[in-house]
Coordinates of C-alpha atoms and ligand atoms in Angstrom, one line a residue:
S1 CA 0.0 0.0 0.0
A2 CA 1.1 3.6 -0.5
P3 CA 2.6 5.3 2.5
D4 CA 0.6 7.9 4.3
R5 CA 2.0 11.4 4.6
Y6 CA 3.8 11.8 7.9
A7 CA 6.6 13.4 9.9
M8 CA 9.7 11.4 10.8
V9 CA 11.1 12.6 14.1
I10 CA 14.6 11.3 14.6
F11 CA 16.3 11.2 17.9
G12 CA 20.1 10.7 17.6
V13 CA 20.0 12.7 14.3
T14 CA 23.6 13.8 14.7
G15 CA 24.8 10.2 15.3
D16 CA 26.5 7.6 13.2
L17 CA 23.4 5.4 12.5
T18 CA 21.4 8.4 11.1
H19 CA 24.3 9.5 8.8
R20 CA 25.4 6.0 7.8
L21 CA 22.1 4.2 7.3
V22 CA 18.9 6.1 7.9
I23 CA 19.5 9.1 5.6
P24 CA 21.1 7.0 2.8
A25 CA 18.1 4.7 3.1
L26 CA 15.6 7.6 2.9
Y27 CA 17.6 8.8 -0.1
N28 CA 17.2 5.5 -1.9
L29 CA 13.5 5.4 -1.1
A30 CA 13.2 9.0 -2.4
E31 CA 15.0 8.1 -5.6
A32 CA 12.7 5.1 -6.1
G33 CA 9.7 7.3 -5.6
L34 CA 8.6 5.5 -2.4
L35 CA 8.4 8.4 0.0
P36 CA 5.1 10.1 0.3
E37 CA 4.8 13.4 -1.5
T38 CA 4.0 15.1 1.8
F39 CA 6.8 14.2 4.2
C40 CA 9.2 15.9 6.5
V41 CA 12.1 15.0 8.8
V42 CA 12.5 16.5 12.2
G43 CA 15.9 16.0 13.7
I44 CA 16.0 16.3 17.4
T45 CA 19.2 17.6 18.9
R46 CA 20.1 18.2 22.6
K47 CA 21.6 21.6 21.9
E48 CA 19.9 24.1 19.7
I49 CA 21.4 24.1 16.2
A50 CA 20.2 25.7 12.9
S51 CA 18.4 23.5 10.5
E52 CA 20.9 24.5 7.8
E53 CA 23.7 23.1 9.9
L54 CA 22.0 19.8 10.4
R55 CA 21.1 19.6 6.6
A56 CA 24.8 20.3 5.7
S57 CA 26.0 17.5 8.1
L58 CA 23.4 15.0 6.7
M59 CA 24.4 15.9 3.2
D60 CA 28.0 15.2 4.0
G61 CA 27.0 11.9 5.5
L62 CA 24.9 11.1 2.4
K63 CA 27.8 11.8 0.1
R64 CA 30.0 9.5 2.1
F65 CA 27.6 6.7 2.8
A66 CA 25.2 6.7 -0.2
T67 CA 25.0 3.2 -1.8
R68 CA 24.4 4.8 -5.3
P69 CA 25.5 7.9 -7.1
V70 CA 23.7 10.8 -5.4
R71 CA 21.4 12.8 -7.7
Q72 CA 21.6 16.3 -6.4
D73 CA 18.0 17.2 -7.1
V74 CA 16.7 14.2 -5.1
A75 CA 19.1 14.8 -2.2
D76 CA 18.2 18.5 -2.2
K77 CA 14.5 17.8 -2.1
L78 CA 15.0 15.2 0.7
L79 CA 17.1 17.4 2.9
Y80 CA 15.1 20.5 2.2
C81 CA 12.4 18.9 4.4
V82 CA 14.7 18.5 7.4
T83 CA 14.1 20.7 10.4
A84 CA 16.2 20.7 13.6
I85 CA 14.4 21.1 16.9
S86 CA 16.1 20.8 20.2
A87 CA 14.8 18.7 23.1
D88 CA 16.5 16.9 26.0
P89 CA 14.7 14.3 28.1
S90 CA 16.5 15.7 31.2
D91 CA 14.7 19.0 30.6
P92 CA 10.9 18.1 30.5
P93 CA 9.7 21.5 29.3
S94 CA 11.8 21.1 26.2
F95 CA 9.4 18.3 25.2
D96 CA 6.4 20.5 25.7
R97 CA 8.1 23.1 23.4
L98 CA 8.8 20.2 21.0
R99 CA 5.1 19.4 20.8
E100 CA 4.2 23.0 20.0
R101 CA 6.8 23.4 17.4
L102 CA 6.0 20.0 15.8
E103 CA 2.3 20.8 15.6
K104 CA 3.1 24.1 13.8
L105 CA 5.4 22.3 11.5
E106 CA 2.9 19.6 10.8
A107 CA 0.3 22.2 9.9
A108 CA 2.8 24.0 7.6
R109 CA 3.9 20.8 5.9
H110 CA 0.5 19.2 5.8
T111 CA 1.7 15.9 7.2
G112 CA -1.7 15.1 8.6
G113 CA -0.4 14.6 12.2
N114 CA 1.1 11.1 11.5
R115 CA 4.3 10.8 13.4
L116 CA 7.1 8.2 13.3
F117 CA 9.4 8.6 16.2
Y118 CA 12.7 7.0 15.4
L119 CA 15.1 6.4 18.3
A120 CA 18.5 6.1 16.6
T121 CA 20.1 6.6 20.0
P122 CA 22.1 4.6 22.5
P123 CA 19.8 2.1 24.3
D124 CA 19.9 3.9 27.6
A125 CA 18.1 6.8 26.0
F126 CA 15.0 4.6 24.9
A127 CA 13.2 4.9 28.2
P128 CA 13.8 8.5 29.1
I129 CA 12.9 9.7 25.6
S130 CA 9.8 7.6 25.3
S131 CA 8.7 8.6 28.8
E132 CA 9.0 12.3 27.9
L133 CA 7.2 11.7 24.5
G134 CA 4.4 10.1 26.4
R135 CA 4.2 12.7 29.2
A136 CA 4.2 15.6 26.8
G137 CA 1.3 14.0 24.9
L138 CA 3.3 13.5 21.7
L139 CA 2.3 9.8 21.5
R140 CA -1.4 10.3 22.0
E141 CA -3.3 9.4 18.9
D142 CA -5.3 12.4 17.6
Q143 CA -8.1 12.5 15.1
G144 CA -7.1 9.2 13.5
A145 CA -3.5 10.3 13.0
W146 CA -1.0 7.5 13.9
R147 CA 2.0 7.6 16.2
R148 CA 4.7 5.0 15.7
L149 CA 7.8 4.4 17.7
V150 CA 10.9 2.7 16.2
V151 CA 13.7 1.5 18.5
E152 CA 17.0 0.1 17.5
K153 CA 18.9 -2.8 18.9
P154 CA 20.1 -3.7 21.6
F155 CA 16.7 -4.3 23.1
G156 CA 17.7 -5.0 26.7
T157 CA 20.8 -6.7 28.0
D158 CA 19.2 -9.7 29.6
L159 CA 15.7 -11.2 30.1
A160 CA 14.8 -8.9 33.1
S161 CA 15.9 -5.7 31.3
A162 CA 14.1 -6.7 28.1
K163 CA 10.9 -7.4 30.0
A164 CA 11.2 -4.1 31.8
L165 CA 11.7 -2.2 28.5
N166 CA 8.8 -4.0 26.9
A167 CA 6.6 -3.2 29.8
H168 CA 7.7 0.5 29.7
L169 CA 7.2 0.9 25.9
L170 CA 3.9 -1.0 25.9
G171 CA 2.6 1.4 28.6
L172 CA 3.1 4.2 26.0
V173 CA 2.4 2.7 22.6
P174 CA 0.4 -0.4 21.6
E175 CA 2.4 -3.3 20.2
H176 CA 1.3 -2.8 16.6
E177 CA 2.7 0.8 16.7
L178 CA 6.1 -0.4 18.0
Y179 CA 8.8 -1.2 15.6
R180 CA 11.8 -3.0 17.2
I181 CA 14.4 -3.1 14.5
D182 CA 16.7 -6.1 13.9
H183 CA 18.6 -5.1 10.8
Y184 CA 19.0 -8.8 9.8
L185 CA 15.4 -8.7 8.7
G186 CA 16.2 -6.0 6.3
K187 CA 18.5 -8.4 4.3
E188 CA 17.0 -9.8 1.2
T189 CA 18.7 -13.2 1.8
V190 CA 17.1 -13.4 5.2
Q191 CA 13.6 -12.5 4.0
N192 CA 14.1 -15.1 1.2
I193 CA 14.3 -17.9 3.8
L194 CA 10.5 -17.6 4.2
V195 CA 10.0 -17.6 0.4
M196 CA 12.3 -20.5 -0.2
R197 CA 10.6 -22.6 2.5
F198 CA 7.0 -21.6 1.8
A199 CA 6.7 -20.8 -1.9
N200 CA 8.1 -24.2 -2.8
G201 CA 6.6 -27.5 -2.2
M202 CA 9.7 -29.6 -2.1
F203 CA 11.5 -28.5 1.0
E204 CA 8.7 -28.7 3.6
P205 CA 8.2 -32.6 3.4
I206 CA 11.9 -33.1 4.3
W207 CA 12.2 -30.2 6.7
N208 CA 12.1 -32.1 9.9
R209 CA 13.8 -34.6 12.3
D210 CA 13.2 -37.5 9.9
H211 CA 15.5 -36.1 7.3
I212 CA 17.6 -33.3 8.9
D213 CA 20.5 -34.4 11.0
H214 CA 21.4 -31.0 12.4
V215 CA 21.5 -27.2 11.5
Q216 CA 24.5 -24.9 11.7
I217 CA 24.2 -21.2 11.9
T218 CA 27.4 -19.2 11.4
V219 CA 27.9 -15.4 11.6
A220 CA 31.6 -14.9 11.3
E221 CA 33.2 -11.5 11.0
T222 CA 36.8 -10.5 10.2
L223 CA 36.5 -7.1 11.8
G224 CA 37.7 -6.7 15.4
V225 CA 36.0 -4.5 18.0
G226 CA 37.2 -1.3 16.3
H227 CA 36.2 1.9 18.1
R228 CA 33.2 0.3 19.8
G229 CA 35.2 -0.9 22.8
S230 CA 33.1 0.6 25.6
F231 CA 29.8 -0.8 24.2
Y232 CA 31.3 -4.2 23.2
D233 CA 33.3 -4.9 26.3
A234 CA 30.1 -4.5 28.4
T235 CA 28.1 -6.6 25.8
G236 CA 30.1 -9.5 24.3
A237 CA 29.4 -11.7 21.3
L238 CA 26.5 -13.6 22.8
R239 CA 24.4 -10.5 23.7
D240 CA 25.4 -8.6 20.6
M241 CA 24.5 -11.3 18.1
V242 CA 22.6 -14.3 19.4
P243 CA 19.2 -13.4 20.9
N244 CA 18.7 -11.0 17.9
H245 CA 20.5 -11.8 14.6
L246 CA 21.2 -15.5 15.0
F247 CA 17.7 -16.1 16.5
Q248 CA 16.2 -14.3 13.5
L249 CA 17.9 -16.9 11.3
L250 CA 17.0 -19.7 13.6
S251 CA 13.3 -18.8 13.8
L252 CA 12.9 -18.3 10.1
V253 CA 14.5 -21.7 9.4
A254 CA 12.7 -23.6 12.2
M255 CA 9.2 -22.0 12.4
E256 CA 6.0 -23.8 11.5
P257 CA 4.4 -22.6 8.2
P258 CA 2.1 -19.6 8.9
S259 CA -1.1 -19.8 7.1
Q260 CA -1.2 -16.1 6.2
F261 CA 1.5 -13.6 5.3
N262 CA 0.7 -11.0 7.9
A263 CA 2.4 -9.7 11.0
H264 CA 0.3 -11.6 13.4
A265 CA 0.6 -15.0 11.8
V266 CA 4.3 -14.8 11.0
R267 CA 5.4 -13.3 14.3
T268 CA 3.3 -15.8 16.2
A269 CA 5.0 -18.7 14.4
K270 CA 8.5 -17.2 15.0
S271 CA 7.7 -16.6 18.7
A272 CA 6.4 -20.2 19.1
V273 CA 9.6 -21.7 17.9
L274 CA 11.8 -19.4 20.0
S275 CA 9.7 -20.4 23.0
A276 CA 10.3 -24.0 22.2
I277 CA 14.1 -23.7 22.5
Q278 CA 15.1 -25.9 25.4
I279 CA 16.3 -23.7 28.3
P280 CA 19.3 -25.5 29.8
S281 CA 20.4 -25.4 33.4
E282 CA 23.5 -23.3 33.9
H283 CA 25.6 -26.5 34.2
D284 CA 24.3 -27.8 30.8
A285 CA 24.7 -24.3 29.3
L286 CA 28.4 -24.4 30.2
A287 CA 28.7 -27.9 28.8
N288 CA 27.1 -27.0 25.6
S289 CA 28.8 -23.8 24.8
V290 CA 32.3 -22.4 24.0
R291 CA 33.4 -18.8 24.4
G292 CA 36.6 -17.2 23.1
Q293 CA 38.4 -13.9 23.0
Y294 CA 40.8 -12.9 20.2
S295 CA 44.4 -12.1 20.7
A296 CA 46.6 -10.3 18.2
G297 CA 46.8 -11.7 14.7
Q298 CA 46.8 -11.0 11.0
I299 CA 43.8 -11.0 8.6
G300 CA 45.0 -10.5 5.1
D301 CA 47.0 -7.3 5.1
T302 CA 45.4 -6.1 8.3
T303 CA 47.1 -6.5 11.7
I304 CA 44.5 -6.8 14.5
E305 CA 45.7 -5.9 18.0
D306 CA 44.9 -8.0 21.0
Y307 CA 41.3 -7.5 22.0
R308 CA 42.4 -6.5 25.6
K309 CA 44.6 -3.8 24.2
S310 CA 41.7 -2.2 22.2
R311 CA 40.6 1.3 23.1
N312 CA 38.0 1.3 25.9
V313 CA 38.4 -2.4 26.6
S314 CA 39.6 -3.5 30.1
P315 CA 43.1 -5.0 30.0
N316 CA 41.7 -7.9 32.1
S317 CA 38.5 -8.2 30.2
T318 CA 36.8 -11.6 30.2
T319 CA 34.2 -10.5 27.6
E320 CA 33.8 -13.1 24.8
T321 CA 34.3 -12.0 21.2
Y322 CA 33.3 -15.5 20.0
A323 CA 30.4 -17.7 21.1
A324 CA 29.3 -21.2 20.0
L325 CA 26.2 -22.9 21.4
K326 CA 24.4 -26.1 20.9
L327 CA 20.6 -25.7 21.3
N328 CA 17.7 -28.1 21.1
I329 CA 14.2 -27.2 20.1
D330 CA 11.5 -29.1 22.0
N331 CA 8.8 -29.8 19.5
W332 CA 7.8 -32.6 17.2
R333 CA 9.5 -31.2 14.1
W334 CA 12.9 -30.7 15.7
A335 CA 13.3 -33.1 18.7
G336 CA 16.7 -34.6 18.5
V337 CA 18.0 -32.2 15.8
P338 CA 20.7 -30.0 17.4
F339 CA 21.1 -26.4 16.2
Y340 CA 24.8 -25.4 16.4
L341 CA 25.3 -21.6 16.5
R342 CA 28.6 -19.8 16.2
T343 CA 29.5 -16.1 15.9
G344 CA 32.6 -14.1 16.5
K345 CA 34.8 -11.2 15.6
A346 CA 38.4 -11.2 14.1
L347 CA 37.9 -14.6 12.5
G348 CA 39.6 -15.9 9.3
A349 CA 36.6 -15.2 7.1
K350 CA 33.4 -13.1 6.8
R351 CA 30.6 -15.6 6.4
T352 CA 27.0 -15.6 7.4
E353 CA 25.2 -18.7 6.5
V354 CA 22.7 -21.4 7.6
A355 CA 23.7 -24.9 6.7
I356 CA 21.1 -27.6 6.9
K357 CA 22.8 -31.0 7.1
F358 CA 20.6 -33.9 5.9
K359 CA 20.9 -37.4 7.1
Q360 CA 23.2 -39.8 5.3
A361 CA 22.0 -42.3 2.8
P362 CA 21.0 -45.2 5.0
F363 CA 22.8 -48.0 3.2
A364 CA 26.0 -48.3 1.2
M365 CA 25.2 -49.8 -2.1
F366 CA 28.3 -48.5 -3.8
R367 CA 31.2 -50.6 -2.6
C368 CA 33.7 -48.2 -4.0
T369 CA 32.8 -45.6 -1.4
P370 CA 31.6 -46.6 2.1
V371 CA 28.7 -44.5 3.2
Q372 CA 30.9 -42.7 5.8
Q373 CA 33.1 -41.4 3.0
L374 CA 30.3 -40.0 0.9
S375 CA 30.1 -36.3 0.9
Q376 CA 27.6 -34.8 3.2
N377 CA 24.3 -33.5 2.0
Y378 CA 23.9 -29.9 2.8
L379 CA 21.5 -27.2 1.8
V380 CA 23.5 -24.0 2.5
I381 CA 21.7 -20.7 2.7
G382 CA 24.3 -18.0 2.1
I383 CA 23.3 -14.7 3.7
E384 CA 26.5 -12.8 3.3
P385 CA 28.8 -12.2 1.5
A386 CA 27.8 -15.1 -0.7
E387 CA 24.2 -14.4 -1.5
S388 CA 23.2 -17.8 -2.6
I389 CA 21.4 -21.1 -1.9
S390 CA 23.4 -24.2 -2.7
L391 CA 22.7 -27.9 -2.5
Q392 CA 25.5 -30.3 -2.0
F393 CA 25.1 -33.9 -3.0
N394 CA 27.0 -36.9 -4.4
S395 CA 27.6 -37.6 -8.0
K396 CA 29.4 -40.2 -10.1
I397 CA 32.8 -39.3 -11.4
P398 CA 32.7 -39.9 -15.1
G399 CA 34.6 -43.1 -16.1
P400 CA 34.3 -46.8 -16.5
Q401 CA 34.3 -47.5 -12.8
I402 CA 31.9 -46.2 -10.1
A403 CA 33.6 -43.5 -8.2
I404 CA 31.7 -40.8 -6.3
D405 CA 32.4 -37.3 -5.3
G406 CA 30.5 -34.4 -3.8
V407 CA 29.2 -31.7 -6.1
E408 CA 27.3 -28.4 -5.6
M409 CA 24.3 -26.9 -7.3
T410 CA 24.2 -23.2 -6.6
F411 CA 21.7 -20.4 -7.1
R412 CA 23.3 -16.9 -6.9
Y413 CA 21.1 -13.9 -6.6
K414 CA 23.4 -11.8 -8.8
D415 CA 22.9 -14.3 -11.7
Y416 CA 19.1 -13.7 -11.7
F417 CA 18.4 -10.3 -10.2
K418 CA 19.8 -6.9 -10.8
V419 CA 19.4 -5.0 -7.6
A420 CA 20.8 -1.5 -6.9
P421 CA 23.0 -1.6 -3.8
S422 CA 21.1 -0.6 -0.7
T423 CA 21.7 0.0 3.0
G424 CA 19.5 -2.8 4.1
Y425 CA 17.3 -0.3 5.9
E426 CA 15.0 0.6 2.9
T427 CA 12.5 -2.2 3.4
L428 CA 12.4 -1.6 7.2
I429 CA 11.8 2.1 7.0
H430 CA 9.3 1.6 4.2
D431 CA 7.4 -0.9 6.3
C432 CA 7.4 1.5 9.3
M433 CA 5.8 4.1 6.9
I434 CA 3.1 1.7 5.6
G435 CA 2.4 0.2 9.1
D436 CA 3.5 -3.3 8.4
N437 CA 5.1 -5.1 11.4
I438 CA 6.1 -8.4 9.7
L439 CA 9.8 -7.6 9.8
F440 CA 9.9 -6.3 13.3
Q441 CA 10.3 -8.1 16.5
R442 CA 7.3 -8.6 18.8
A443 CA 7.7 -8.4 22.6
D444 CA 7.1 -12.2 23.2
A445 CA 9.8 -13.2 20.7
I446 CA 12.3 -10.8 22.2
E447 CA 11.6 -12.2 25.7
A448 CA 11.7 -15.9 24.4
G449 CA 15.1 -15.1 22.9
W450 CA 16.6 -13.7 26.0
A451 CA 15.1 -16.5 28.1
A452 CA 17.0 -19.0 25.9
V453 CA 20.3 -17.3 26.3
Q454 CA 20.0 -16.3 30.0
P455 CA 21.5 -19.5 31.4
F456 CA 24.6 -19.1 29.1
L457 CA 25.0 -15.4 30.3
D458 CA 24.6 -16.4 33.9
G459 CA 27.0 -19.4 33.6
W460 CA 29.6 -17.5 31.8
R461 CA 29.4 -14.5 34.2
K462 CA 30.0 -16.9 37.2
A463 CA 32.8 -18.7 35.4
G464 CA 34.7 -15.5 34.7
A465 CA 38.0 -16.2 33.1
D466 CA 37.5 -20.0 33.5
G467 CA 36.8 -21.6 30.2
L468 CA 37.4 -18.4 28.1
Q469 CA 39.7 -19.5 25.3
I470 CA 42.0 -17.2 23.5
Y471 CA 42.2 -17.5 19.7
P472 CA 44.5 -15.6 17.4
A473 CA 42.8 -13.0 15.2
G474 CA 42.4 -14.5 11.7
S475 CA 41.9 -18.0 12.9
N476 CA 39.0 -20.3 13.0
G477 CA 38.1 -19.4 16.5
P478 CA 38.6 -21.6 19.7
A479 CA 39.4 -25.2 19.1
D480 CA 36.7 -26.3 21.5
A481 CA 34.1 -25.1 19.0
D482 CA 35.2 -28.0 16.8
A483 CA 35.1 -30.3 19.8
L484 CA 31.5 -29.2 20.5
L485 CA 30.4 -30.9 17.3
A486 CA 33.1 -33.6 17.2
R487 CA 31.8 -35.2 20.4
D488 CA 28.4 -35.6 18.6
G489 CA 30.3 -37.2 15.7
R490 CA 29.8 -34.0 13.6
S491 CA 31.9 -31.1 12.3
W492 CA 31.4 -27.6 11.0
R493 CA 30.7 -27.5 7.3
E494 CA 33.9 -25.6 6.6
P495 CA 36.5 -23.9 8.7
L496 CA 36.5 -20.1 8.6
Ligands
BG6_501 C1 25.4 -5.5 14.9 C2 26.4 -5.8 15.9 O1 24.1 -5.6 15.4 O2 25.6 -6.4 13.8 C3 27.8 -5.7 15.4 O3 26.3 -4.9 17.0 C4 28.0 -6.6 14.2 O4 28.8 -6.0 16.4 C5 26.8 -6.4 13.2 O5 29.2 -6.4 13.6 C6 26.9 -7.5 12.1 O6 26.0 -7.1 11.1 P1 26.2 -7.6 9.6 O7 25.0 -7.1 8.9 O8 27.5 -7.1 9.1 O9 26.3 -9.1 9.7

């Protein structure tokens, strides 16, 4: 459906996220003609600044971070509609002034009173800003005009804080007007998991414990912690990646087929499978997980310094930069099918993928190759950088004798589709505008995700440095991550 006219009110407008992703995504939407004719951006700053100054800074950001050549006329039109207004949650009257100024601006720009509040801020600002928005009456629906609230990750730091944040936000805005962003859902390859599974008849009959041996989810990065030391050292790989990004992949792969493509049906199915993740005791969590921290190393031409020497990281830090977990899902489809998850920084390769390992052929008819030596049957969903889906199976090596080798049949997006490079935020922002919540996280799914990782967080916190393995930057991660699968007679599909 066509987007309604509205005002987009951005908190954190001077920050990195707005410059790097939000404005370039708005630009791409503008260029594609997907912004409403009547639209404006209100950038909230703590200190009073002139709108011209904000526009100039956003234009600089756009030139640096645009994913396509910038057309000056489109950029000018977009940035012409940016207004800076100052408001600071520690100064409540400033939010009353914000309401008055916004109402005037809405009247002048004819945005119909529809408001999208986008909190592109550090997470500790979510509660104070939303409280003030609520108190000053900015979130109250008025004459049919909608109010939407967008929050970025991280959503809480554990189960208790996520529940508290949900309770707080839901006290101000109904669930269907809350948009909790997980940028993984903006990726085409992630959205395509639903289409691959449910627009084709051939996968679903084998998508279960009878045919699938186990599932591997890998999100490996080559980058180290960079300049995000203070955030990352308090966060770690598990919190940063698992209950959000890896669980998005897990839930799309493991959910039951929804019967309708709408936010309620899809999100209910995703939440149901996340709630079915077996919650281990702390003892079992320790036994079924591996955590590591990188030391100095070389990745290609880049030298990565020891994590503990990074800026704003404690020299005695026990924060994990790598996490691997074995999870079970307690339902009829997945009982007995382990899900192995791994994610880490400063690894030997950048690779995000889901690998579905099918069961071996049950019987060795070909004497030349014992069944154990046959290549493994995998369906590999490449999310990044390989945007592909590939099926790995055994084939006869041409020749007079029977000899067998593994081969691969691969679909690559770029062979079929021409897509202009994007930020990954276009679909998400567009969906906020049209009021479609499918690609956003619902409160129950967020809480189910945190509940499943909580025993790992608790066990690791108590274990401190015990069990934290150091791996050199550029390597495959801690050796115990291989052992985690080897003890089940399995191995990761490929080293990193
Ligand atoms: C972010 C994390 O949410 O996701 C980062 O905070 C991480 O630490 C990033 O690097 C990974 O995203 P992507 O899209 O590069 O896989």
